[in-house]
Coordinates of C-alpha atoms in Angstrom, one line a residue:
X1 CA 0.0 0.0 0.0
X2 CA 1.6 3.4 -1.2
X3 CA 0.8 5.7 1.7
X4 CA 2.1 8.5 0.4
X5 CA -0.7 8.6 -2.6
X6 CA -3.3 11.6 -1.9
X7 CA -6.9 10.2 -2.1
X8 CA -9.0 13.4 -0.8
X9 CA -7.5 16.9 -1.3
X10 CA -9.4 19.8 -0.4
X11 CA -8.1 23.3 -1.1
X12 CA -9.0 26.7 0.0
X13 CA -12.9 25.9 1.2
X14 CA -15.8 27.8 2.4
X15 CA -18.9 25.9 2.9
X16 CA -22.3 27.4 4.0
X17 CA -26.0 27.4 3.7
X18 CA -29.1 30.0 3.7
X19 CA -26.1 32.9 3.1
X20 CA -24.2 31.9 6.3
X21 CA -20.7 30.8 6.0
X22 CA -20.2 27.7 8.2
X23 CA -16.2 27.1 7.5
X24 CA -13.9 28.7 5.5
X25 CA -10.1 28.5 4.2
X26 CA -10.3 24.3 4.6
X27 CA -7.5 22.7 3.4
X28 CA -6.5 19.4 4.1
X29 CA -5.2 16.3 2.7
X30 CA -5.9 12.1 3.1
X31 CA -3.6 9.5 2.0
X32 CA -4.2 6.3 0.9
X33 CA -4.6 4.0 3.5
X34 CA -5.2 6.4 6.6
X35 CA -8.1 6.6 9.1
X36 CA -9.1 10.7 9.2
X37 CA -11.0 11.9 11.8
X38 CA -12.9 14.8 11.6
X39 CA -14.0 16.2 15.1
X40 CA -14.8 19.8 17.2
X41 CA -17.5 21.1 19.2
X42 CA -21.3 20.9 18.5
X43 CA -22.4 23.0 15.0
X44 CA -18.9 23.4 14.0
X45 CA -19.7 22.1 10.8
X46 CA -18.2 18.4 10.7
X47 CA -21.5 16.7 9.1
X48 CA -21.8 20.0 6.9
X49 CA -18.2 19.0 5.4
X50 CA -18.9 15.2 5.0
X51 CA -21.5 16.5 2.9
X52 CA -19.0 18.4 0.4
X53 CA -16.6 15.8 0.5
X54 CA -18.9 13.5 -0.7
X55 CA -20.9 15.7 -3.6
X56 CA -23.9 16.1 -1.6
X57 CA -23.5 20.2 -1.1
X58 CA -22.0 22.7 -3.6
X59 CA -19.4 24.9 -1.3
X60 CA -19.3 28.6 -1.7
X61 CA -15.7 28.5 -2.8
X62 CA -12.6 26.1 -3.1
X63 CA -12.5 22.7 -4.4
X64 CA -12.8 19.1 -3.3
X65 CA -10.6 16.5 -5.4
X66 CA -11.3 12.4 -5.0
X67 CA -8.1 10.6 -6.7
X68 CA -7.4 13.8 -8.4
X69 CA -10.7 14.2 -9.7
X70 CA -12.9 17.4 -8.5
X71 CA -16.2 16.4 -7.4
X72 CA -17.0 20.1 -7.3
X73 CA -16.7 21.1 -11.1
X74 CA -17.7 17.6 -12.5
X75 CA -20.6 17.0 -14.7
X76 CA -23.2 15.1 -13.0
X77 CA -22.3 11.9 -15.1
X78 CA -18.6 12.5 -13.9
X79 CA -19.8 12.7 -10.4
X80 CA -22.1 9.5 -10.9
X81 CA -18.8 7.6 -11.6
X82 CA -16.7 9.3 -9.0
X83 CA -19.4 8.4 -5.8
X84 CA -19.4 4.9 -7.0
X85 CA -15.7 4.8 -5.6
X86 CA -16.7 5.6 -2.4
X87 CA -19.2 4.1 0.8
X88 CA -21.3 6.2 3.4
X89 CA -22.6 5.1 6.7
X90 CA -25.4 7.3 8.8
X91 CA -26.0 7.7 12.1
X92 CA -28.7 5.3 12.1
X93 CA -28.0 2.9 9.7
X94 CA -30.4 4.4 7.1
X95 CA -31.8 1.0 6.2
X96 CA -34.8 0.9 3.9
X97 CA -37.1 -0.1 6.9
X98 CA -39.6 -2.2 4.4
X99 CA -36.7 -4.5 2.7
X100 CA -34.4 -7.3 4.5
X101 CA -30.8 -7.0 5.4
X102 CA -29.7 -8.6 2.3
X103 CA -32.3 -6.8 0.1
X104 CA -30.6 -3.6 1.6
X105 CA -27.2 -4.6 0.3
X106 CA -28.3 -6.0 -2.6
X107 CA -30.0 -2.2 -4.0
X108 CA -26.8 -0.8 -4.9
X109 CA -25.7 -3.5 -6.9
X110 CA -29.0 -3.6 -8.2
X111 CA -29.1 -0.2 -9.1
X112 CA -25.5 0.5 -10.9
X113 CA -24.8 -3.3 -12.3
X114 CA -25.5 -6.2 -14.3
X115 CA -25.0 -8.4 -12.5
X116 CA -26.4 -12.0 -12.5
X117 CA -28.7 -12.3 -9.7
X118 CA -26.9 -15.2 -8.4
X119 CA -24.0 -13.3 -8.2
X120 CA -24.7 -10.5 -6.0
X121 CA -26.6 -12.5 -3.8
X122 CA -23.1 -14.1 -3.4
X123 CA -21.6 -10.9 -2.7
X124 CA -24.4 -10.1 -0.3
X125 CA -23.0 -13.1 1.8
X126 CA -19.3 -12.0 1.1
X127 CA -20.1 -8.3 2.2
X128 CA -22.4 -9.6 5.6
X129 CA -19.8 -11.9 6.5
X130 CA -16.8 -9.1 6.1
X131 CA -19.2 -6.9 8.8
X132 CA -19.9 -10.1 11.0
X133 CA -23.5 -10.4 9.9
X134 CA -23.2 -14.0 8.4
X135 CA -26.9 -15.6 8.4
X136 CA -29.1 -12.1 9.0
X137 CA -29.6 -11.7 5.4
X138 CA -33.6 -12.5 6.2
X139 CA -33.6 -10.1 8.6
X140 CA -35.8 -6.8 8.6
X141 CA -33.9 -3.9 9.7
X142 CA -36.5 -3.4 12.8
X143 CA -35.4 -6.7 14.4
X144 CA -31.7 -5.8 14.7
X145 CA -30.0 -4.2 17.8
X146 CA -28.3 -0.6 16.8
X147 CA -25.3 -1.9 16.2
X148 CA -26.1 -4.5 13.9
X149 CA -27.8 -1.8 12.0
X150 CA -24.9 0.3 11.8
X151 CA -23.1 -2.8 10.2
X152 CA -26.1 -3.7 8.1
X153 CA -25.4 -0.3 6.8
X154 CA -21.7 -0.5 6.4
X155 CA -22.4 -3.9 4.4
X156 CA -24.5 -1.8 2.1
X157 CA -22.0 0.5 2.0
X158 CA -19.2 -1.6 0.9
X159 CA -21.9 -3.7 -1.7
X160 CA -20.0 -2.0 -4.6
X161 CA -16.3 -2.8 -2.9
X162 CA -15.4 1.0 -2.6
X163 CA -11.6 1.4 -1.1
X164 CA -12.9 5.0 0.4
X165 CA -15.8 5.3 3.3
X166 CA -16.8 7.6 4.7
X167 CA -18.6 7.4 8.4
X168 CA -20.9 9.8 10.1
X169 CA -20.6 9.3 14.0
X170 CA -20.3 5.7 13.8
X171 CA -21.0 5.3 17.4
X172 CA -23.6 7.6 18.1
X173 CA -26.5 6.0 20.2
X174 CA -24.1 2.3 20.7
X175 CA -23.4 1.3 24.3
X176 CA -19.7 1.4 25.2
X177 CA -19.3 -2.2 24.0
X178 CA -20.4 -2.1 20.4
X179 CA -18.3 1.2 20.2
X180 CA -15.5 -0.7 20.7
X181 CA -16.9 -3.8 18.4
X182 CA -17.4 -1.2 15.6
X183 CA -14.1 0.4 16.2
X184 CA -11.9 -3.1 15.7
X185 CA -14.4 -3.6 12.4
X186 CA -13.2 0.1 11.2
X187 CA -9.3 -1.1 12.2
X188 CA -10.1 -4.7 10.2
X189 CA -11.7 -3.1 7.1
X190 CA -8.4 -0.8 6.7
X191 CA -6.5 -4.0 6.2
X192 CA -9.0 -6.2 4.6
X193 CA -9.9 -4.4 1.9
X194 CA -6.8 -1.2 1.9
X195 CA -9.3 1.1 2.5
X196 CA -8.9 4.6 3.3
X197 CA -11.5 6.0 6.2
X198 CA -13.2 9.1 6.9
X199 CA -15.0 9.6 10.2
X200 CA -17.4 12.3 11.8
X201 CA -17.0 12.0 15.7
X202 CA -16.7 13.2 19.0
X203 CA -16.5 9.8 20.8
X204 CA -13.1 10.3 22.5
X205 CA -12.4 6.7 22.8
X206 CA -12.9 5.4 19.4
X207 CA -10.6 8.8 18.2
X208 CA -8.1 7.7 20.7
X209 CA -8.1 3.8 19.1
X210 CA -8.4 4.1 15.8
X211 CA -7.3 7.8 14.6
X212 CA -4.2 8.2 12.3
X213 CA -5.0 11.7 12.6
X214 CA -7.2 14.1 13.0
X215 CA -8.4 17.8 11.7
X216 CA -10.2 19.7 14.7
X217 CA -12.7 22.6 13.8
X218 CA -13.8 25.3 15.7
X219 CA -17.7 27.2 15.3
X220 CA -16.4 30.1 16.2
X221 CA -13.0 30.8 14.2
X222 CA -14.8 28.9 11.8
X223 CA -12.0 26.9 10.2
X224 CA -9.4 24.1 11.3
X225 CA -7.6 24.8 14.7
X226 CA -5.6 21.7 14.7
X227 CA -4.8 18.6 12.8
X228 CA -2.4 16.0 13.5
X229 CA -2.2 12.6 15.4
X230 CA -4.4 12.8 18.2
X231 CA -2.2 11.3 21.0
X232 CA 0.4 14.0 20.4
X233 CA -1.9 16.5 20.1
X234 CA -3.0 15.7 23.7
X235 CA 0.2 16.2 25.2
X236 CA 1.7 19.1 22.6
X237 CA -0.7 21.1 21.0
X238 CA -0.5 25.2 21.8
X239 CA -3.9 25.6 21.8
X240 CA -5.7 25.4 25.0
X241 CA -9.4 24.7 23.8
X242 CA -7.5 22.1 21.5
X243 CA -5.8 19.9 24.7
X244 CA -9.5 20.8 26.6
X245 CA -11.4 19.1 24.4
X246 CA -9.1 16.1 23.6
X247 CA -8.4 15.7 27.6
X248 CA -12.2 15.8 28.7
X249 CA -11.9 12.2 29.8
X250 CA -9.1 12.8 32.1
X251 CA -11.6 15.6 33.5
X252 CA -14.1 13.6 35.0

């Protein structure tokens, strides 16, 4: 795996809504291979900028490029072609509520290929299994526990084998121990399938276990305050809101 290969760039960005700027002058950069968390204080804009990165929202200025490719100026068949290459997980799974487990995986691949339907029902299993949901393909999304939903939804996300994903707060609403279960699946799917990993958080813990590094953003400067591997940030960083928020935990 060549690390040093850029996967996301994103260069001089302001992103907003309703003629409010919500950041501005974002630049940053992920390399193949590496786990990016994205993190700061409530409305600082983290979900807001998943959103750009992956096409969703047109930013006010700047440019977002995906393997060299901006997803900002492309044409919408360009941009058709470039979120294929990619996986998203929600908060809550966002499982199509009236369809099974497998039915859910199975849409993508449904959708965007022509494939035999023999075979992606043998991917289904391939994709369940690699989120340690072997035998729940029958399954309707209202019988699982939360985190089985989140992986349900990380199986659909991975349906078309995408080597970039993208989570938004991944553990949001999971008890402490299916954090930690859906953390090690994040760490496994890095090496399994040489993916590359985006995550919206807060959750200390999972940032603290699974983090390569992280970009922090601040709602009121509006822009990134610090980036860099967390556990050094802890201990070095200048900024005092920036060791606050990282050192909560030791605060309680």
């Amino acid at each position: 795996m060549d690390k040093s290969e850029t996967i996301i760039e994103v260069n001089d960005l302001d992103i907003g809504y309703d003629n409010r700027t919500v950041l501005e002058n974002i630049n940053f950069k992920v390399n193949k291979g590496e786990i990016l968390f994205i993190l700061g204080n409530s409305g600082c804009g983290k979900s807001t900028l998943l959103k750009h990165l992956i096409g969703l929202y047109q930013p006010i200025r700047g440019d977002i490029k995906l393997r060299g490719k901006s997803i900002v100026n492309a044409s919408e068949a360009e941009k058709k072609e470039l979120c294929k290459g990619f996986g998203v997980t929600y908060q809550g799974g966002a499982l199509f509520g009236s369809m099974t487990v497998a039915e859910n995986v199975a849409f993508p691949l449904e959708e965007h290929t022509n494939l035999h339907p023999d075979v992606i029902r043998a991917i289904v299993e391939e994709k369940l299994s690699l989120v340690d949901l072997a035998g729940f393909g029958a399954f309707m999304p209202a019988e699982l526990s939360g985190g089985m939903k989140k992986r349900a939804g990380l199986a659909r996300a991975l349906a078309l084998s995408p080597d970039l994903l993208f989570f938004d707060e991944p553990s949001a609403g999971l008890d402490p121990l299916a954090s930690a279960s859906l953390d090690k699946l994040i760490l496994e799917l890095r090496e399994k399938i040489n993916a590359t990993i985006v995550v919206v958080s807060h959750e200390l813990d999972s940032i603290f276990s699974t983090a390569d590094r992280i970009i922090m953003l601040d709602k009121e400067r509006k822009t990134i305050v610090a980036e860099g591997d967390p556990r050094k940030l802890l201990s070095d960083a200048k900024d005092p809101w920036v060791k606050k928020f990282l050192g909560r935990n030791n605060m309680r």
